[in-house]
Amino acid sequence: MTPWFAPRLSPYATRLILQLGHKVEGRRGSVLVREDSRVTRVFFVKSGMVARSLVAVGHGQPLAWSIATTGALCGGCQNLYSGDHFPRRHWTLKDSEILEIPHELLLKIADRDPALHHELAAYCERSAMSDKLGMVVTQIASNEERLRTFLAAALMNAGRDVGTSDEVWIRLPSLPRRREVAKLIGCSLGVLDRLIVQWVQSGELRRDARSLWLARDLVAASHRWLQRLVNARPAG
C-alpha cells in the first residue's frame, strides 16, 4: 500500500474483470466520472493512468488526488460498498485502455463468489487508506520531502524495492506531467521545478534519451520513512 496510488487487483479478480468489462474512451483527458453525476460504474485500468479526485462540495476543487495505474480500479470502486454520494471526478492522465463494469453486475457476481466479494471489500478499504496516507504526507512533510516520498511511492507502485536494491541509479516509471505531480503533492509548479533543477545540478537526477534516472540515495530515506508510516497506521 502506497500513498497517492490505488492498489492493484489480484490476478484472479483481474481475469474476471477482463471477461466482464467493456472498453470505453481512454484518450488523455477523457472524463470517466463527473462530479455532478451519480457513480454507477467501476472502471479497470488495463493500461495507462487515471486521476481520481474527491471534489469539495460547492467549490468544484479537488480535496484529494490519487492515481490509478495499470491493474487498478477507479470510478465506483471507492463507494462500491459504502454507497456514499461524495462528488468525484476521474479522468485519464495518459492515453489509456479502460474497461467499465456496472456496479450492479459486479456486486451480483460477488454475491455468488465469496473470494471476489472478500477482495472487493478489502480493495475498497486499502484504496481509502492509500488516499488517506497521501493526505497525511501532504500535511506533515515539507515540499522536498513530499516529492521524494511521491517518487518512492511511484517506484513501490511499479514493483521496485528501493529498500533492498543495491543499484546506485534507479529508472523512474511513467509519471504524470509536472503540473499534475505538483497538484498531487500540494505544492506549486515553481517549487517543483526548483527542486528538479536542484537535483539535476547536484547530480542526483539525470535523463537519457528514453528515461529519467534517480540516485537511489535520494529516495532511500523517504522509502524507509514511508514504510514506518504504513506499518504504524492504527488497525481498522
PDB file of C-alpha atoms in Angstrom:
ATOM      1  CA  MET A   1       0.000   0.000   0.000  1.00  0.00           C
ATOM      2  CA  THR A   2       1.382   3.383  -1.007  1.00  0.00           C
ATOM      3  CA  PRO A   3       0.120   6.969  -0.720  1.00  0.00           C
ATOM      4  CA  TRP A   4      -1.394   8.526  -3.838  1.00  0.00           C
ATOM      5  CA  PHE A   5      -1.517   5.232  -5.774  1.00  0.00           C
ATOM      6  CA  ALA A   6      -4.566   2.959  -5.928  1.00  0.00           C
ATOM      7  CA  PRO A   7      -3.809  -0.703  -5.189  1.00  0.00           C
ATOM      8  CA  ARG A   8      -3.825  -3.346  -7.911  1.00  0.00           C
ATOM      9  CA  LEU A   9      -6.263  -6.217  -8.177  1.00  0.00           C
ATOM     10  CA  SER A  10      -5.166  -9.827  -7.777  1.00  0.00           C
ATOM     11  CA  PRO A  11      -4.647 -11.943 -10.917  1.00  0.00           C
ATOM     12  CA  TYR A  12      -7.906 -13.809 -10.140  1.00  0.00           C
ATOM     13  CA  ALA A  13     -10.038 -10.658  -9.949  1.00  0.00           C
ATOM     14  CA  THR A  14      -8.240  -9.187 -12.959  1.00  0.00           C
ATOM     15  CA  ARG A  15      -9.185 -12.198 -15.102  1.00  0.00           C
ATOM     16  CA  LEU A  16     -12.847 -11.786 -14.136  1.00  0.00           C
ATOM     17  CA  ILE A  17     -12.822  -8.061 -14.887  1.00  0.00           C
ATOM     18  CA  LEU A  18     -11.214  -8.634 -18.281  1.00  0.00           C
ATOM     19  CA  GLN A  19     -14.058 -11.019 -19.159  1.00  0.00           C
ATOM     20  CA  LEU A  20     -16.820  -8.703 -17.902  1.00  0.00           C
ATOM     21  CA  GLY A  21     -15.606  -5.260 -18.879  1.00  0.00           C
ATOM     22  CA  HIS A  22     -16.489  -3.189 -21.931  1.00  0.00           C
ATOM     23  CA  LYS A  23     -13.953  -0.847 -23.481  1.00  0.00           C
ATOM     24  CA  VAL A  24     -14.576   2.903 -23.125  1.00  0.00           C
ATOM     25  CA  GLU A  25     -12.859   6.031 -24.426  1.00  0.00           C
ATOM     26  CA  GLY A  26      -9.420   6.315 -22.886  1.00  0.00           C
ATOM     27  CA  ARG A  27      -7.581   9.121 -24.677  1.00  0.00           C
ATOM     28  CA  ARG A  28      -5.713  11.568 -22.463  1.00  0.00           C
ATOM     29  CA  GLY A  29      -8.154  13.947 -20.799  1.00  0.00           C
ATOM     30  CA  SER A  30     -11.191  11.666 -21.147  1.00  0.00           C
ATOM     31  CA  VAL A  31     -13.515  12.178 -18.170  1.00  0.00           C
ATOM     32  CA  LEU A  32     -14.737   8.898 -16.693  1.00  0.00           C
ATOM     33  CA  VAL A  33     -16.576  10.287 -13.662  1.00  0.00           C
ATOM     34  CA  ARG A  34     -18.075  13.775 -13.364  1.00  0.00           C
ATOM     35  CA  GLU A  35     -18.735  15.452 -10.035  1.00  0.00           C
ATOM     36  CA  ASP A  36     -22.340  16.255 -10.990  1.00  0.00           C
ATOM     37  CA  SER A  37     -23.300  12.672 -11.832  1.00  0.00           C
ATOM     38  CA  ARG A  38     -24.028   9.572  -9.787  1.00  0.00           C
ATOM     39  CA  VAL A  39     -21.245   6.983  -9.944  1.00  0.00           C
ATOM     40  CA  THR A  40     -22.740   3.656 -11.055  1.00  0.00           C
ATOM     41  CA  ARG A  41     -19.796   2.072 -12.862  1.00  0.00           C
ATOM     42  CA  VAL A  42     -16.436   0.645 -11.882  1.00  0.00           C
ATOM     43  CA  PHE A  43     -13.515   1.210 -14.236  1.00  0.00           C
ATOM     44  CA  PHE A  44     -10.478  -1.038 -14.615  1.00  0.00           C
ATOM     45  CA  VAL A  45      -7.217   0.431 -15.914  1.00  0.00           C
ATOM     46  CA  LYS A  46      -5.969  -2.204 -18.354  1.00  0.00           C
ATOM     47  CA  SER A  47      -3.091   0.114 -19.233  1.00  0.00           C
ATOM     48  CA  GLY A  48      -2.341   3.773 -18.686  1.00  0.00           C
ATOM     49  CA  MET A  49      -3.050   6.186 -15.833  1.00  0.00           C
ATOM     50  CA  VAL A  50      -6.182   7.764 -14.335  1.00  0.00           C
ATOM     51  CA  ALA A  51      -6.511  10.627 -11.832  1.00  0.00           C
ATOM     52  CA  ARG A  52      -9.063  10.124  -9.051  1.00  0.00           C
ATOM     53  CA  SER A  53     -10.221  13.151  -7.060  1.00  0.00           C
ATOM     54  CA  LEU A  54     -12.729  13.858  -4.333  1.00  0.00           C
ATOM     55  CA  VAL A  55     -14.333  17.220  -5.076  1.00  0.00           C
ATOM     56  CA  ALA A  56     -15.225  19.865  -2.494  1.00  0.00           C
ATOM     57  CA  VAL A  57     -18.994  20.366  -2.395  1.00  0.00           C
ATOM     58  CA  GLY A  58     -19.938  23.799  -3.727  1.00  0.00           C
ATOM     59  CA  HIS A  59     -16.400  24.678  -4.822  1.00  0.00           C
ATOM     60  CA  GLY A  60     -15.606  22.211  -7.596  1.00  0.00           C
ATOM     61  CA  GLN A  61     -11.965  21.955  -6.483  1.00  0.00           C
ATOM     62  CA  PRO A  62     -10.299  18.605  -5.704  1.00  0.00           C
ATOM     63  CA  LEU A  63      -9.842  17.936  -1.982  1.00  0.00           C
ATOM     64  CA  ALA A  64      -7.545  14.985  -2.559  1.00  0.00           C
ATOM     65  CA  TRP A  65      -5.914  13.324  -5.524  1.00  0.00           C
ATOM     66  CA  SER A  66      -4.782   9.794  -6.181  1.00  0.00           C
ATOM     67  CA  ILE A  67      -3.728   7.825  -9.238  1.00  0.00           C
ATOM     68  CA  ALA A  68      -4.893   4.510 -10.662  1.00  0.00           C
ATOM     69  CA  THR A  69      -2.292   2.825 -12.865  1.00  0.00           C
ATOM     70  CA  THR A  70      -2.313  -0.464 -14.783  1.00  0.00           C
ATOM     71  CA  GLY A  71      -4.181  -3.164 -12.849  1.00  0.00           C
ATOM     72  CA  ALA A  72      -6.069  -0.775 -10.538  1.00  0.00           C
ATOM     73  CA  LEU A  73      -9.693   0.282 -10.249  1.00  0.00           C
ATOM     74  CA  CYS A  74     -11.286   3.716 -10.358  1.00  0.00           C
ATOM     75  CA  GLY A  75     -14.777   5.090 -10.719  1.00  0.00           C
ATOM     76  CA  GLY A  76     -17.296   3.452  -8.399  1.00  0.00           C
ATOM     77  CA  CYS A  77     -14.823   1.195  -6.618  1.00  0.00           C
ATOM     78  CA  GLN A  78     -14.492   3.799  -3.866  1.00  0.00           C
ATOM     79  CA  ASN A  79     -18.179   3.675  -2.931  1.00  0.00           C
ATOM     80  CA  LEU A  80     -18.958   0.144  -4.092  1.00  0.00           C
ATOM     81  CA  TYR A  81     -19.948  -0.952  -0.577  1.00  0.00           C
ATOM     82  CA  SER A  82     -20.285   2.339   1.290  1.00  0.00           C
ATOM     83  CA  GLY A  83     -22.829   3.774  -1.153  1.00  0.00           C
ATOM     84  CA  ASP A  84     -21.681   7.319  -0.399  1.00  0.00           C
ATOM     85  CA  HIS A  85     -22.510  10.087  -2.862  1.00  0.00           C
ATOM     86  CA  PHE A  86     -19.491  12.356  -2.415  1.00  0.00           C
ATOM     87  CA  PRO A  87     -18.766  14.197  -5.682  1.00  0.00           C
ATOM     88  CA  ARG A  88     -15.827  12.707  -7.555  1.00  0.00           C
ATOM     89  CA  ARG A  89     -14.032  13.463 -10.781  1.00  0.00           C
ATOM     90  CA  HIS A  90     -11.885  10.848 -12.536  1.00  0.00           C
ATOM     91  CA  TRP A  91     -10.056  11.429 -15.825  1.00  0.00           C
ATOM     92  CA  THR A  92      -7.242   9.907 -17.847  1.00  0.00           C
ATOM     93  CA  LEU A  93      -3.767  11.421 -17.454  1.00  0.00           C
ATOM     94  CA  LYS A  94      -2.345   9.480 -20.389  1.00  0.00           C
ATOM     95  CA  ASP A  95      -3.784   7.567 -23.326  1.00  0.00           C
ATOM     96  CA  SER A  96      -5.206   4.511 -21.555  1.00  0.00           C
ATOM     97  CA  GLU A  97      -7.095   1.270 -22.081  1.00  0.00           C
ATOM     98  CA  ILE A  98     -10.135   1.410 -19.806  1.00  0.00           C
ATOM     99  CA  LEU A  99     -12.808  -1.211 -19.162  1.00  0.00           C
ATOM    100  CA  GLU A 100     -16.123  -0.431 -17.462  1.00  0.00           C
ATOM    101  CA  ILE A 101     -18.354  -2.715 -15.382  1.00  0.00           C
ATOM    102  CA  PRO A 102     -21.749  -1.696 -13.946  1.00  0.00           C
ATOM    103  CA  HIS A 103     -21.942  -1.643 -10.131  1.00  0.00           C
ATOM    104  CA  GLU A 104     -24.906  -3.982 -10.017  1.00  0.00           C
ATOM    105  CA  LEU A 105     -23.321  -6.609 -12.263  1.00  0.00           C
ATOM    106  CA  LEU A 106     -20.102  -6.699 -10.242  1.00  0.00           C
ATOM    107  CA  LEU A 107     -21.962  -6.952  -6.932  1.00  0.00           C
ATOM    108  CA  LYS A 108     -24.261  -9.725  -8.241  1.00  0.00           C
ATOM    109  CA  ILE A 109     -21.248 -11.786  -9.274  1.00  0.00           C
ATOM    110  CA  ALA A 110     -19.533 -11.076  -5.950  1.00  0.00           C
ATOM    111  CA  ASP A 111     -22.637 -12.345  -4.118  1.00  0.00           C
ATOM    112  CA  ARG A 112     -22.043 -15.751  -5.749  1.00  0.00           C
ATOM    113  CA  ASP A 113     -18.252 -15.626  -5.439  1.00  0.00           C
ATOM    114  CA  PRO A 114     -17.024 -15.263  -1.824  1.00  0.00           C
ATOM    115  CA  ALA A 115     -13.396 -14.828  -2.919  1.00  0.00           C
ATOM    116  CA  LEU A 116     -14.299 -11.913  -5.194  1.00  0.00           C
ATOM    117  CA  HIS A 117     -16.568 -10.400  -2.537  1.00  0.00           C
ATOM    118  CA  HIS A 118     -13.755 -10.521   0.022  1.00  0.00           C
ATOM    119  CA  GLU A 119     -11.255  -8.987  -2.380  1.00  0.00           C
ATOM    120  CA  LEU A 120     -13.538  -6.148  -3.446  1.00  0.00           C
ATOM    121  CA  ALA A 121     -14.356  -5.266   0.162  1.00  0.00           C
ATOM    122  CA  ALA A 122     -10.659  -5.332   1.081  1.00  0.00           C
ATOM    123  CA  TYR A 123      -9.839  -3.312  -2.033  1.00  0.00           C
ATOM    124  CA  CYS A 124     -12.215  -0.521  -1.010  1.00  0.00           C
ATOM    125  CA  GLU A 125     -10.542  -0.356   2.404  1.00  0.00           C
ATOM    126  CA  ARG A 126      -6.999  -0.380   1.009  1.00  0.00           C
ATOM    127  CA  SER A 127      -7.892   2.219  -1.613  1.00  0.00           C
ATOM    128  CA  ALA A 128      -9.316   4.552   1.042  1.00  0.00           C
ATOM    129  CA  MET A 129      -6.239   4.041   3.229  1.00  0.00           C
ATOM    130  CA  SER A 130      -3.893   4.883   0.338  1.00  0.00           C
ATOM    131  CA  ASP A 131      -5.815   8.119  -0.223  1.00  0.00           C
ATOM    132  CA  LYS A 132      -5.587   8.960   3.486  1.00  0.00           C
ATOM    133  CA  LEU A 133      -1.856   8.279   3.527  1.00  0.00           C
ATOM    134  CA  GLY A 134      -1.409  10.721   0.659  1.00  0.00           C
ATOM    135  CA  MET A 135      -3.290  13.377   2.626  1.00  0.00           C
ATOM    136  CA  VAL A 136      -1.179  12.692   5.740  1.00  0.00           C
ATOM    137  CA  VAL A 137       2.102  13.034   3.847  1.00  0.00           C
ATOM    138  CA  THR A 138       0.876  16.253   2.233  1.00  0.00           C
ATOM    139  CA  GLN A 139       0.059  17.702   5.654  1.00  0.00           C
ATOM    140  CA  ILE A 140       3.160  16.749   7.643  1.00  0.00           C
ATOM    141  CA  ALA A 141       6.054  16.771   5.149  1.00  0.00           C
ATOM    142  CA  SER A 142       7.980  19.625   3.550  1.00  0.00           C
ATOM    143  CA  ASN A 143       7.802  20.243  -0.204  1.00  0.00           C
ATOM    144  CA  GLU A 144      11.039  18.375  -0.855  1.00  0.00           C
ATOM    145  CA  GLU A 145      10.076  15.507   1.450  1.00  0.00           C
ATOM    146  CA  ARG A 146       6.714  15.207  -0.313  1.00  0.00           C
ATOM    147  CA  LEU A 147       8.363  14.997  -3.728  1.00  0.00           C
ATOM    148  CA  ARG A 148      10.898  12.441  -2.518  1.00  0.00           C
ATOM    149  CA  THR A 149       8.112  10.410  -0.927  1.00  0.00           C
ATOM    150  CA  PHE A 150       5.992  10.609  -4.078  1.00  0.00           C
ATOM    151  CA  LEU A 151       8.880   9.243  -6.168  1.00  0.00           C
ATOM    152  CA  ALA A 152       9.498   6.482  -3.620  1.00  0.00           C
ATOM    153  CA  ALA A 153       5.782   5.631  -3.748  1.00  0.00           C
ATOM    154  CA  ALA A 154       5.822   5.608  -7.563  1.00  0.00           C
ATOM    155  CA  LEU A 155       8.747   3.177  -7.508  1.00  0.00           C
ATOM    156  CA  MET A 156       6.993   0.952  -4.964  1.00  0.00           C
ATOM    157  CA  ASN A 157       3.807   1.026  -7.052  1.00  0.00           C
ATOM    158  CA  ALA A 158       5.885  -0.093 -10.057  1.00  0.00           C
ATOM    159  CA  GLY A 159       7.231  -3.045  -8.060  1.00  0.00           C
ATOM    160  CA  ARG A 160      10.689  -1.631  -7.407  1.00  0.00           C
ATOM    161  CA  ASP A 161      12.045  -2.453  -3.938  1.00  0.00           C
ATOM    162  CA  VAL A 162      14.050   0.646  -3.134  1.00  0.00           C
ATOM    163  CA  GLY A 163      14.743  -0.620   0.378  1.00  0.00           C
ATOM    164  CA  THR A 164      16.786  -3.670  -0.622  1.00  0.00           C
ATOM    165  CA  SER A 165      18.106  -2.581  -4.019  1.00  0.00           C
ATOM    166  CA  ASP A 166      21.866  -2.114  -4.291  1.00  0.00           C
ATOM    167  CA  GLU A 167      21.565  -0.106  -7.512  1.00  0.00           C
ATOM    168  CA  VAL A 168      23.127   3.334  -7.482  1.00  0.00           C
ATOM    169  CA  TRP A 169      20.704   4.637 -10.132  1.00  0.00           C
ATOM    170  CA  ILE A 170      17.037   3.690 -10.440  1.00  0.00           C
ATOM    171  CA  ARG A 171      14.976   4.286 -13.567  1.00  0.00           C
ATOM    172  CA  LEU A 172      11.742   6.105 -12.786  1.00  0.00           C
ATOM    173  CA  PRO A 173       8.439   4.613 -14.023  1.00  0.00           C
ATOM    174  CA  SER A 174       5.976   6.567 -16.136  1.00  0.00           C
ATOM    175  CA  LEU A 175       4.775   9.598 -14.167  1.00  0.00           C
ATOM    176  CA  PRO A 176       2.093  12.270 -14.604  1.00  0.00           C
ATOM    177  CA  ARG A 177       3.151  15.625 -16.031  1.00  0.00           C
ATOM    178  CA  ARG A 178       4.915  18.084 -13.730  1.00  0.00           C
ATOM    179  CA  ARG A 179       1.853  20.278 -13.216  1.00  0.00           C
ATOM    180  CA  GLU A 180      -0.175  17.237 -12.192  1.00  0.00           C
ATOM    181  CA  VAL A 181       2.509  15.992  -9.803  1.00  0.00           C
ATOM    182  CA  ALA A 182       2.604  19.442  -8.176  1.00  0.00           C
ATOM    183  CA  LYS A 183      -1.165  19.358  -7.592  1.00  0.00           C
ATOM    184  CA  LEU A 184      -0.991  15.797  -6.328  1.00  0.00           C
ATOM    185  CA  ILE A 185       1.581  16.564  -3.619  1.00  0.00           C
ATOM    186  CA  GLY A 186       0.216  20.019  -2.829  1.00  0.00           C
ATOM    187  CA  CYS A 187       2.957  22.381  -3.967  1.00  0.00           C
ATOM    188  CA  SER A 188       3.309  24.988  -6.702  1.00  0.00           C
ATOM    189  CA  LEU A 189       4.766  24.179 -10.111  1.00  0.00           C
ATOM    190  CA  GLY A 190       7.521  26.742  -9.450  1.00  0.00           C
ATOM    191  CA  VAL A 191       8.591  24.933  -6.269  1.00  0.00           C
ATOM    192  CA  LEU A 192       8.553  21.578  -8.050  1.00  0.00           C
ATOM    193  CA  ASP A 193      10.701  22.914 -10.893  1.00  0.00           C
ATOM    194  CA  ARG A 194      13.221  24.416  -8.452  1.00  0.00           C
ATOM    195  CA  LEU A 195      13.582  21.056  -6.707  1.00  0.00           C
ATOM    196  CA  ILE A 196      14.121  19.282 -10.028  1.00  0.00           C
ATOM    197  CA  VAL A 197      16.794  21.808 -11.076  1.00  0.00           C
ATOM    198  CA  GLN A 198      18.458  21.434  -7.687  1.00  0.00           C
ATOM    199  CA  TRP A 199      18.631  17.649  -8.042  1.00  0.00           C
ATOM    200  CA  VAL A 200      19.942  17.846 -11.598  1.00  0.00           C
ATOM    201  CA  GLN A 201      22.664  20.296 -10.531  1.00  0.00           C
ATOM    202  CA  SER A 202      23.639  18.088  -7.578  1.00  0.00           C
ATOM    203  CA  GLY A 203      23.898  15.038  -9.849  1.00  0.00           C
ATOM    204  CA  GLU A 204      21.008  13.187  -8.190  1.00  0.00           C
ATOM    205  CA  LEU A 205      18.677  13.261 -11.202  1.00  0.00           C
ATOM    206  CA  ARG A 206      19.615  12.690 -14.834  1.00  0.00           C
ATOM    207  CA  ARG A 207      17.933  11.972 -18.140  1.00  0.00           C
ATOM    208  CA  ASP A 208      18.925   9.875 -21.120  1.00  0.00           C
ATOM    209  CA  ALA A 209      17.184   9.556 -24.479  1.00  0.00           C
ATOM    210  CA  ARG A 210      14.347   7.452 -23.058  1.00  0.00           C
ATOM    211  CA  SER A 211      14.189   7.697 -19.280  1.00  0.00           C
ATOM    212  CA  LEU A 212      14.658   9.657 -16.074  1.00  0.00           C
ATOM    213  CA  TRP A 213      17.145   8.194 -13.613  1.00  0.00           C
ATOM    214  CA  LEU A 214      17.200   8.910  -9.902  1.00  0.00           C
ATOM    215  CA  ALA A 215      20.045   8.369  -7.462  1.00  0.00           C
ATOM    216  CA  ARG A 216      18.827   5.694  -5.041  1.00  0.00           C
ATOM    217  CA  ASP A 217      20.119   7.666  -2.056  1.00  0.00           C
ATOM    218  CA  LEU A 218      17.712  10.489  -2.939  1.00  0.00           C
ATOM    219  CA  VAL A 219      14.646   8.388  -2.077  1.00  0.00           C
ATOM    220  CA  ALA A 220      16.037   5.654   0.194  1.00  0.00           C
ATOM    221  CA  ALA A 221      15.338   7.599   3.397  1.00  0.00           C
ATOM    222  CA  SER A 222      11.843   8.534   2.168  1.00  0.00           C
ATOM    223  CA  HIS A 223      11.186   4.883   1.404  1.00  0.00           C
ATOM    224  CA  ARG A 224      12.167   3.864   4.945  1.00  0.00           C
ATOM    225  CA  TRP A 225      10.040   6.658   6.427  1.00  0.00           C
ATOM    226  CA  LEU A 226       7.101   5.644   4.263  1.00  0.00           C
ATOM    227  CA  GLN A 227       7.394   2.023   5.356  1.00  0.00           C
ATOM    228  CA  ARG A 228       7.349   3.079   9.015  1.00  0.00           C
ATOM    229  CA  LEU A 229       4.335   5.308   8.384  1.00  0.00           C
ATOM    230  CA  VAL A 230       2.417   2.457   6.735  1.00  0.00           C
ATOM    231  CA  ASN A 231       3.344  -0.052   9.432  1.00  0.00           C
ATOM    232  CA  ALA A 232       2.434   2.370  12.210  1.00  0.00           C
ATOM    233  CA  ARG A 233      -1.102   3.066  10.981  1.00  0.00           C
ATOM    234  CA  PRO A 234      -3.779   2.102  13.531  1.00  0.00           C
ATOM    235  CA  ALA A 235      -5.780  -1.050  12.903  1.00  0.00           C
ATOM    236  CA  GLY A 236      -9.210  -0.511  11.329  1.00  0.00           C
TER     237      GLY A 236
END
